[in-house]
mmCIF file of C-alpha atoms in Angstrom:
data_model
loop_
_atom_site.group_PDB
_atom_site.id
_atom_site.type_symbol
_atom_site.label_atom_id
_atom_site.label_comp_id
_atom_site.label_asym_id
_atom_site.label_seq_id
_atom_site.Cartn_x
_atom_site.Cartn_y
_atom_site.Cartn_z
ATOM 1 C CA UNK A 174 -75.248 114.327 41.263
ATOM 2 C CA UNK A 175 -76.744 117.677 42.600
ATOM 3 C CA UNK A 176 -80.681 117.141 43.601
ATOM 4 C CA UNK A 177 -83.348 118.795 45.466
ATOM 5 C CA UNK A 178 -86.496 117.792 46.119
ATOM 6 C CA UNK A 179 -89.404 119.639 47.273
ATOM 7 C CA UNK A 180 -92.371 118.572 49.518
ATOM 8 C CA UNK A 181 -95.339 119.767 51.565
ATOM 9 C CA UNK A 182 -97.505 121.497 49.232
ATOM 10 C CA UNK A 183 -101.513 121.309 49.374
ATOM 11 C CA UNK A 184 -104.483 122.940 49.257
ATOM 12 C CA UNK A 185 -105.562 125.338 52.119
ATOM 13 C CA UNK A 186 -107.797 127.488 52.895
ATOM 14 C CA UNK A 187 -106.930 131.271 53.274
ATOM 15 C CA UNK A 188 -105.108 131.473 56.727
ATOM 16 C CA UNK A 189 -103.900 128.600 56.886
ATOM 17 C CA UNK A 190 -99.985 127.433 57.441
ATOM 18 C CA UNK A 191 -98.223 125.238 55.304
ATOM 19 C CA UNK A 192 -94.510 124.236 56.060
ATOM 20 C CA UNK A 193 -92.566 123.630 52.967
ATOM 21 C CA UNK A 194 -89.201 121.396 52.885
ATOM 22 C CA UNK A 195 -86.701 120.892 50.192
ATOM 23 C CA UNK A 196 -83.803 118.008 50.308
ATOM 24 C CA UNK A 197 -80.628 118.423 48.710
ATOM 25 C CA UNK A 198 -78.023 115.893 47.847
ATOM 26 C CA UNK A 199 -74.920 116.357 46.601
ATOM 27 C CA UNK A 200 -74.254 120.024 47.160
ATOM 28 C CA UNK A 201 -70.613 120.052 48.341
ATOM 29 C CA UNK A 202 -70.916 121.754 51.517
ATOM 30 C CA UNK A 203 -73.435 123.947 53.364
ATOM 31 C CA UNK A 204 -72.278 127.535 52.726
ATOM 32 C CA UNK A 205 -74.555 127.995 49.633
ATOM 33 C CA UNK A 206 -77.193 130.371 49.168
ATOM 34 C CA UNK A 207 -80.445 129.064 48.869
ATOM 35 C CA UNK A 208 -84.208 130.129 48.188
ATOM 36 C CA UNK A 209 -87.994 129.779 47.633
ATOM 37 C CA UNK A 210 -89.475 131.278 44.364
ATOM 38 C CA UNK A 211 -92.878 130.649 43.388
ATOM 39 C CA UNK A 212 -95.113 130.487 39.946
ATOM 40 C CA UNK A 213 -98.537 131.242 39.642
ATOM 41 C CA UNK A 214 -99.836 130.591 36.139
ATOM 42 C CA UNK A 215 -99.273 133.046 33.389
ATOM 43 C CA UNK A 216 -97.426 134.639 35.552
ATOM 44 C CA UNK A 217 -93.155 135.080 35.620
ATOM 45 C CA UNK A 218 -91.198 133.412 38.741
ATOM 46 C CA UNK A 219 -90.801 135.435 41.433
ATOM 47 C CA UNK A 220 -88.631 135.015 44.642
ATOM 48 C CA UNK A 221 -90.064 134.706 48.315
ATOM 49 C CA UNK A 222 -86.913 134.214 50.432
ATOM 50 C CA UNK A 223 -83.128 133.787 50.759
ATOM 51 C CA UNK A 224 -81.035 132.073 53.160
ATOM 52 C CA UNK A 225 -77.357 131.904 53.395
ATOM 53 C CA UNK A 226 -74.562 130.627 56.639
ATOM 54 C CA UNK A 227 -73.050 133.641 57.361
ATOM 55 C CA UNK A 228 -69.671 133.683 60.001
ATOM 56 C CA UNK A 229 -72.366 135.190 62.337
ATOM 57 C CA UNK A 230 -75.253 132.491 61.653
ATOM 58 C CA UNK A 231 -77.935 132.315 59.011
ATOM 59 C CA UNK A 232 -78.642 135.569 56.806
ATOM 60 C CA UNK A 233 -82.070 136.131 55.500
ATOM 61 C CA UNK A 234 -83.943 138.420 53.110
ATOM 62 C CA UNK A 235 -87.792 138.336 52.219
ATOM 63 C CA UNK A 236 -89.862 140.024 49.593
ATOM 64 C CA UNK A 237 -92.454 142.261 51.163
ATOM 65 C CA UNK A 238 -94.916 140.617 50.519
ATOM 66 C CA UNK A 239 -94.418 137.951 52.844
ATOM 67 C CA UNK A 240 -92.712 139.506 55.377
ATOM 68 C CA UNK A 241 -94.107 138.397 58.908
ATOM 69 C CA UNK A 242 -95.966 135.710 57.700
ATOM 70 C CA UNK A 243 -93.320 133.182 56.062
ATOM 71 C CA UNK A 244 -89.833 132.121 57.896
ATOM 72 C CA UNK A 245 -87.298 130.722 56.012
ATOM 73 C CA UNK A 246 -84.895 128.294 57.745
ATOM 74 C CA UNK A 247 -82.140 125.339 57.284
ATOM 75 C CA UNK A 248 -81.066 122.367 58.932
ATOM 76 C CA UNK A 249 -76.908 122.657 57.753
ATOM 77 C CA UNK A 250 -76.468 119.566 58.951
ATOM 78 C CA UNK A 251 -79.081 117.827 57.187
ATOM 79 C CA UNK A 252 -78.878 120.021 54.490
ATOM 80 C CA UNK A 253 -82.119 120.747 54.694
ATOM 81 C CA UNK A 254 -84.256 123.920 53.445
ATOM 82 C CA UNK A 255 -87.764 124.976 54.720
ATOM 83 C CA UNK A 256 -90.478 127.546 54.660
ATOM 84 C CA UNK A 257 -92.778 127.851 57.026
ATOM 85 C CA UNK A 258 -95.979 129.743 55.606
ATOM 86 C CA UNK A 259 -98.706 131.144 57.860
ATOM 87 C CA UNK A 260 -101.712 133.461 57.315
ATOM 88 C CA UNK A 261 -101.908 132.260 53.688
ATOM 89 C CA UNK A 262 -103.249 134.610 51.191
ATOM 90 C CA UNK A 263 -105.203 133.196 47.552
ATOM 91 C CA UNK A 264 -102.469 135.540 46.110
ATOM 92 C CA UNK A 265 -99.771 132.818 47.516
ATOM 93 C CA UNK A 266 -101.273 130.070 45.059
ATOM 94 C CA UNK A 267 -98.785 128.697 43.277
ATOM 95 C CA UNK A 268 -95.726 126.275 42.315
ATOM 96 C CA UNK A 269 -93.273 126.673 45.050
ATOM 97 C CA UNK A 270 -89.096 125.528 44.360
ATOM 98 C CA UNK A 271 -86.165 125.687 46.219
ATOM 99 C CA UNK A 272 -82.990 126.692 43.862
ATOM 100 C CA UNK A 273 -79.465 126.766 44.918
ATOM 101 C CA UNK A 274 -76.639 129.393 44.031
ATOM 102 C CA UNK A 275 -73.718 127.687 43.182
ATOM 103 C CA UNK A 276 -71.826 131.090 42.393
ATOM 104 C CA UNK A 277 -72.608 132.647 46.041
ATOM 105 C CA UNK A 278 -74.689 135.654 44.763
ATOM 106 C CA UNK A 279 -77.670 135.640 47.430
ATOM 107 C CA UNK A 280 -80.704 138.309 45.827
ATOM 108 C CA UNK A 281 -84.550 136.742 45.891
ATOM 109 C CA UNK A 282 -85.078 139.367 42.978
ATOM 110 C CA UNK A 283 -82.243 137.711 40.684
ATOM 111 C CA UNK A 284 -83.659 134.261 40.219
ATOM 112 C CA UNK A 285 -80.697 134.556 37.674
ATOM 113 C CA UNK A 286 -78.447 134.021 39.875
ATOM 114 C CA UNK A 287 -79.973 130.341 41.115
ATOM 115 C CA UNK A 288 -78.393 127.362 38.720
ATOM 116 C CA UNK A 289 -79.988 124.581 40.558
ATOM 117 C CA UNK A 290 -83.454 123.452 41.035
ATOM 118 C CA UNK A 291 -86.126 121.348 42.280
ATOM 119 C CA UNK A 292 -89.093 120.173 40.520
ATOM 120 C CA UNK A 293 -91.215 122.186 42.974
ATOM 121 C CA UNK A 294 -94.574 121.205 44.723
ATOM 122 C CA UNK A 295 -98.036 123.160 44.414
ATOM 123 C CA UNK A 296 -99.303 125.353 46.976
ATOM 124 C CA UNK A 297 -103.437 126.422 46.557
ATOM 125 C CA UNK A 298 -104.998 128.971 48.565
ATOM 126 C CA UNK A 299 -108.911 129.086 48.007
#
């Protein structure tokens, strides 16, 4: 049975940090590409990062947006996903997940591509 399970939302204020983790279980392995999208309401889910075990170590990708101010990292071991979130904006407000991609294809812009989910956990910047 394939789980994860997000944690570490709030409420901050603008500037703030926030550190985000997702658990998964049952995910055979640790070579799978994983990510952070986000929802704010009315709006469409968009991604925020992508991380993947390369041979060389961990690949990542970012949108723009958050570039510089959000790292995306994972405890292989563990199996363990997190985003750390600094210098929060109000335009960051919204309903963070972590997805897996069970087919390999690693693209924050295809959230397509991602065939496992959490639940997510709210994130509020006032």
């Amino acid at each position: 049975h394939v789980q994860l399970v997000e944690s570490g939302g709030g409420s901050v204020q603008a500037g703030g940090s926030l550190r985000l983790s997702c658990a998964a279980s049952g995910l055979p392995g640790s070579h799978y590409c994983m990510g952070w999208f986000r929802q704010a309401p009315g709006q469409a889910r968009e991604g925020i990062a992508t991380i993947y075990r390369a041979d060389w170590g961990d690949a990542t990708s970012y949108r723009d947006s958050v570039k510089g101010r959000f790292t995306i990292s994972k405890d292989h071991a563990q199996n363990s996903l997190y985003l750390q979130m600094d210098n929060l904006k109000p335009e960051d407000t919204g309903m963070n997940f972590c997805a897996a991609s069970s087919g390999g294809a690693c693209y924050w812009w295809r959230s397509v591509l991602f065939d496992i989910w959490g639940q997510g956990t709210q994130v509020t910047v006032s």
